[in-house]
GROMACS .gro file of C-alpha atoms in nm:
model
  228
    1MET     CA    1   3.850  -3.762   0.052
    2SER     CA    2   3.568  -3.751   0.307
    3ARG     CA    3   3.205  -3.701   0.213
    4ILE     CA    4   3.212  -3.353   0.369
    5GLN     CA    5   3.520  -3.257   0.166
    6LEU     CA    6   3.357  -3.394  -0.148
    7LYS     CA    7   3.044  -3.192  -0.075
    8PHE     CA    8   3.244  -2.870  -0.039
    9LEU     CA    9   3.434  -2.950  -0.360
   10VAL     CA   10   3.110  -2.994  -0.553
   11ILE     CA   11   2.973  -2.667  -0.414
   12ALA     CA   12   3.294  -2.488  -0.507
   13LEU     CA   13   3.281  -2.623  -0.862
   14ILE     CA   14   2.920  -2.515  -0.901
   15MET     CA   15   3.001  -2.165  -0.775
   16PHE     CA   16   3.303  -2.144  -1.006
   17SER     CA   17   3.098  -2.255  -1.306
   18GLY     CA   18   2.830  -2.004  -1.223
   19GLY     CA   19   3.092  -1.733  -1.197
   20VAL     CA   20   3.231  -1.819  -1.538
   21VAL     CA   21   2.884  -1.809  -1.692
   22LEU     CA   22   2.813  -1.478  -1.521
   23LEU     CA   23   3.138  -1.326  -1.644
   24THR     CA   24   3.068  -1.452  -1.994
   25GLU     CA   25   2.718  -1.301  -1.986
   26ARG     CA   26   2.855  -0.972  -1.858
   27ALA     CA   27   3.116  -0.967  -2.135
   28ALA     CA   28   2.848  -1.033  -2.394
   29ALA     CA   29   2.627  -0.763  -2.246
   30ARG     CA   30   2.917  -0.520  -2.249
   31LEU     CA   31   2.983  -0.601  -2.612
   32ASN     CA   32   2.620  -0.537  -2.696
   33VAL     CA   33   2.638  -0.201  -2.521
   34PHE     CA   34   2.934  -0.104  -2.733
   35HIS     CA   35   2.790  -0.239  -3.057
   36PRO     CA   36   2.763   0.050  -3.306
   37LEU     CA   37   2.428   0.150  -3.449
   38GLU     CA   38   2.498   0.068  -3.809
   39ARG     CA   39   2.258   0.296  -3.984
   40PRO     CA   40   2.322   0.495  -4.301
   41PRO     CA   41   2.432   0.855  -4.261
   42GLN     CA   42   2.150   1.106  -4.258
   43VAL     CA   43   2.359   1.377  -4.419
   44SER     CA   44   2.625   1.275  -4.668
   45ALA     CA   45   2.750   1.598  -4.823
   46ARG     CA   46   3.102   1.715  -4.749
   47GLN     CA   47   3.257   1.931  -5.017
   48ASN     CA   48   3.612   2.041  -5.105
   49LEU     CA   49   3.772   1.700  -5.064
   50THR     CA   50   4.129   1.646  -5.176
   51GLU     CA   51   4.218   1.381  -5.432
   52PHE     CA   52   4.372   1.186  -5.146
   53GLN     CA   53   4.046   1.193  -4.950
   54LYS     CA   54   3.840   1.106  -5.258
   55ALA     CA   55   4.054   0.798  -5.322
   56ILE     CA   56   4.010   0.684  -4.962
   57LEU     CA   57   3.633   0.732  -4.981
   58GLN     CA   58   3.612   0.542  -5.307
   59ASP     CA   59   3.769   0.238  -5.148
   60LEU     CA   60   3.564   0.271  -4.830
   61GLU     CA   61   3.253   0.251  -5.046
   62ARG     CA   62   3.392  -0.057  -5.220
   63GLN     CA   63   3.465  -0.225  -4.888
   64LYS     CA   64   3.110  -0.157  -4.767
   65ARG     CA   65   2.980  -0.335  -5.075
   66GLU     CA   66   3.226  -0.622  -5.095
   67VAL     CA   67   3.382  -0.707  -4.757
   68LYS     CA   68   3.119  -0.923  -4.589
   69GLN     CA   69   3.319  -1.153  -4.362
   70TYR     CA   70   3.525  -1.079  -4.051
   71ASN     CA   71   3.819  -1.317  -4.025
   72SER     CA   72   4.128  -1.262  -3.809
   73ALA     CA   73   4.312  -1.568  -3.941
   74TYR     CA   74   4.675  -1.556  -4.050
   75PHE     CA   75   4.717  -1.513  -4.425
   76HIS     CA   76   5.041  -1.590  -4.603
   77GLY     CA   77   5.181  -1.269  -4.744
   78GLY     CA   78   4.976  -1.060  -4.502
   79ASP     CA   79   4.701  -0.971  -4.748
   80PRO     CA   80   4.368  -1.153  -4.697
   81PRO     CA   81   4.121  -1.218  -4.981
   82ALA     CA   82   3.930  -0.908  -5.087
   83SER     CA   83   3.597  -1.020  -4.943
   84ILE     CA   84   3.721  -1.074  -4.587
   85GLY     CA   85   3.922  -0.881  -4.330
   86VAL     CA   86   3.941  -0.719  -3.988
   87CYS     CA   87   3.922  -0.360  -3.863
   88THR     CA   88   4.281  -0.278  -3.958
   89ASP     CA   89   4.222  -0.390  -4.316
   90VAL     CA   90   3.975  -0.102  -4.356
   91VAL     CA   91   4.265   0.138  -4.301
   92LEU     CA   92   4.521  -0.060  -4.499
   93ARG     CA   93   4.302  -0.102  -4.805
   94SER     CA   94   4.161   0.249  -4.824
   95TYR     CA   95   4.502   0.407  -4.777
   96ARG     CA   96   4.659   0.180  -5.036
   97LYS     CA   97   4.398   0.302  -5.282
   98ALA     CA   98   4.520   0.655  -5.204
   99GLY     CA   99   4.884   0.561  -5.266
  100VAL     CA  100   4.999   0.476  -4.912
  101ASP     CA  101   5.113   0.114  -4.892
  102LEU     CA  102   5.091   0.044  -4.521
  103TYR     CA  103   5.114  -0.329  -4.591
  104LYS     CA  104   5.475  -0.272  -4.691
  105ASP     CA  105   5.567   0.045  -4.503
  106VAL     CA  106   5.469  -0.072  -4.154
  107ASN     CA  107   5.682  -0.385  -4.183
  108ILE     CA  108   5.977  -0.185  -4.314
  109ASP     CA  109   5.945   0.055  -4.022
  110ILE     CA  110   5.933  -0.234  -3.774
  111ARG     CA  111   6.263  -0.364  -3.908
  112LYS     CA  112   6.426  -0.021  -3.916
  113HIS     CA  113   6.299   0.100  -3.579
  114PRO     CA  114   6.230  -0.206  -3.360
  115THR     CA  115   6.229   0.000  -3.039
  116ARG     CA  116   5.906   0.166  -3.147
  117TYR     CA  117   5.728  -0.166  -3.136
  118HIS     CA  118   5.693  -0.433  -2.869
  119ILE     CA  119   5.752  -0.730  -3.096
  120SER     CA  120   5.978  -1.019  -2.997
  121LYS     CA  121   5.989  -1.161  -3.350
  122PRO     CA  122   5.869  -0.953  -3.647
  123ASP     CA  123   5.628  -1.127  -3.884
  124SER     CA  124   5.544  -0.947  -4.208
  125GLY     CA  125   5.244  -1.175  -4.250
  126ILE     CA  126   5.050  -1.019  -3.961
  127ASP     CA  127   5.229  -0.727  -3.791
  128HIS     CA  128   5.073  -0.457  -4.011
  129ARG     CA  129   4.724  -0.591  -3.934
  130CYS     CA  130   4.752  -0.528  -3.558
  131CYS     CA  131   4.624  -0.209  -3.394
  132LYS     CA  132   4.912  -0.216  -3.147
  133ASN     CA  133   5.156  -0.180  -3.438
  134LEU     CA  134   4.961   0.070  -3.645
  135VAL     CA  135   4.953   0.313  -3.351
  136PRO     CA  136   5.332   0.361  -3.317
  137TYR     CA  137   5.364   0.375  -3.694
  138CYS     CA  138   5.104   0.652  -3.713
  139LYS     CA  139   5.270   0.836  -3.425
  140ALA     CA  140   5.593   0.840  -3.626
  141HIS     CA  141   5.453   0.918  -3.971
  142ALA     CA  142   5.117   1.093  -3.931
  143THR     CA  143   4.994   1.397  -3.740
  144SER     CA  144   4.856   1.315  -3.396
  145LEU     CA  145   4.556   1.532  -3.317
  146PRO     CA  146   4.373   1.613  -2.992
  147LEU     CA  147   4.083   1.393  -2.890
  148THR     CA  148   3.779   1.617  -2.895
  149LYS     CA  149   3.406   1.588  -2.950
  150GLU     CA  150   3.406   1.889  -3.179
  151ASN     CA  151   3.270   1.748  -3.503
  152ALA     CA  152   3.466   1.996  -3.714
  153ASP     CA  153   3.794   1.853  -3.579
  154TRP     CA  154   3.739   1.525  -3.763
  155LYS     CA  155   3.812   1.518  -4.136
  156VAL     CA  156   3.747   1.262  -4.408
  157GLY     CA  157   4.025   1.002  -4.409
  158ASP     CA  158   4.130   1.060  -4.046
  159ILE     CA  159   4.218   0.743  -3.857
  160VAL     CA  160   4.056   0.684  -3.517
  161PHE     CA  161   4.162   0.419  -3.266
  162TRP     CA  162   3.942   0.304  -2.978
  163ASP     CA  163   3.964   0.112  -2.654
  164THR     CA  164   3.621  -0.047  -2.681
  165TYR     CA  165   3.636  -0.239  -2.352
  166GLY     CA  166   3.787   0.037  -2.140
  167ASN     CA  167   4.075  -0.185  -2.028
  168GLY     CA  168   4.362   0.026  -2.159
  169ASN     CA  169   4.415  -0.174  -2.477
  170VAL     CA  170   4.377  -0.030  -2.826
  171ASP     CA  171   4.154  -0.289  -2.992
  172HIS     CA  172   3.962  -0.122  -3.276
  173VAL     CA  173   4.021   0.126  -3.559
  174GLY     CA  174   3.818   0.300  -3.826
  175VAL     CA  175   3.836   0.570  -4.092
  176ILE     CA  176   3.629   0.888  -4.092
  177ALA     CA  177   3.385   0.888  -4.385
  178ASN     CA  178   3.194   1.173  -4.551
  179GLY     CA  179   2.862   1.111  -4.380
  180LYS     CA  180   2.712   1.297  -4.087
  181THR     CA  181   2.430   1.210  -3.853
  182ALA     CA  182   2.144   1.448  -3.778
  183ASP     CA  183   2.346   1.611  -3.497
  184GLY     CA  184   2.653   1.653  -3.720
  185THR     CA  185   2.859   1.365  -3.586
  186PRO     CA  186   3.094   1.229  -3.856
  187THR     CA  187   3.031   0.870  -3.957
  188VAL     CA  188   3.307   0.608  -3.950
  189VAL     CA  189   3.372   0.308  -4.173
  190HIS     CA  190   3.491   0.015  -3.965
  191HIS     CA  191   3.477  -0.363  -3.945
  192TRP     CA  192   3.322  -0.496  -3.626
  193PRO     CA  193   3.371  -0.867  -3.538
  194ASN     CA  194   3.115  -1.101  -3.694
  195ARG     CA  195   2.976  -0.825  -3.913
  196PRO     CA  196   3.049  -0.686  -4.259
  197VAL     CA  197   3.232  -0.360  -4.316
  198ALA     CA  198   2.985  -0.080  -4.245
  199GLU     CA  199   2.952   0.295  -4.211
  200ALA     CA  200   2.832   0.371  -3.861
  201ASP     CA  201   2.755   0.634  -3.603
  202CYS     CA  202   3.020   0.509  -3.361
  203LEU     CA  203   3.283   0.783  -3.332
  204TYR     CA  204   3.182   0.884  -2.979
  205ARG     CA  205   3.023   0.555  -2.876
  206PHE     CA  206   3.360   0.400  -2.796
  207HIS     CA  207   3.646   0.539  -2.588
  208THR     CA  208   3.870   0.715  -2.841
  209VAL     CA  209   4.241   0.690  -2.767
  210HIS     CA  210   4.413   0.818  -3.084
  211HIS     CA  211   4.326   1.052  -3.370
  212PHE     CA  212   4.564   1.068  -3.666
  213ARG     CA  213   4.566   1.261  -3.992
  214TRP     CA  214   4.789   1.163  -4.280
  215LYS     CA  215   4.980   1.430  -4.470
  216PRO     CA  216   5.009   1.283  -4.819
  217SER     CA  217   5.322   1.348  -5.018
  218ALA     CA  218   5.304   1.475  -5.375
  219THR     CA  219   5.353   1.116  -5.494
  220GLU     CA  220   5.068   0.988  -5.276
  221LYS     CA  221   4.837   1.263  -5.398
  222ARG     CA  222   4.920   1.173  -5.757
  223ASP     CA  223   4.873   0.801  -5.695
  224GLY     CA  224   4.541   0.863  -5.527
  225LYS     CA  225   4.419   1.058  -5.829
  226ARG     CA  226   4.540   0.788  -6.068
  227ASN     CA  227   4.376   0.509  -5.867
  228ARG     CA  228   4.031   0.664  -5.873
   0.00000   0.00000   0.00000
């Protein structure tokens, strides 16, 4: 290699490294832009809740107190320790408290209806903890609602999925809580990476892609009341 070629190679490497750093900084900046403002709700009164909704809220409050660590590691059995989790665990845990065992039901549905899911090899240790799998399950078993910015359209216990990076991928999920901000926006309980579970004003701060509402069966309503 000639000295001229070596010089051009060094310049190219420097430019490439600078580009990587720039992209990394842009990604970090983008993440900061999308970071939710985790402040407590300014108005917290919503009346006439069902037993199902009350059970969900009870567990959301517990998660806010107890789930302090974000950890996306693989856990044998698919159920991480109670003090850690990811965004999907907020849904799984609160709904289990209300009598809906998504830990079990999602994996059963994957085996029964594989064409709904893009999974080459099902794994009951992790599949239910992935947004990409919760979405088709909710499409099949919950009511899909329009995506609006009308605050009244969002009810306690509704599940909201977001594309936080605007790249077409569903990458985050939360559950509508009973708080409201000063302008009436419903608060959401979610688990953002590297943060504890929190109630936040983030419903409209991300790009919403799915809005689901569960219709609890009589058994689920009864279980939710018993679990309170």
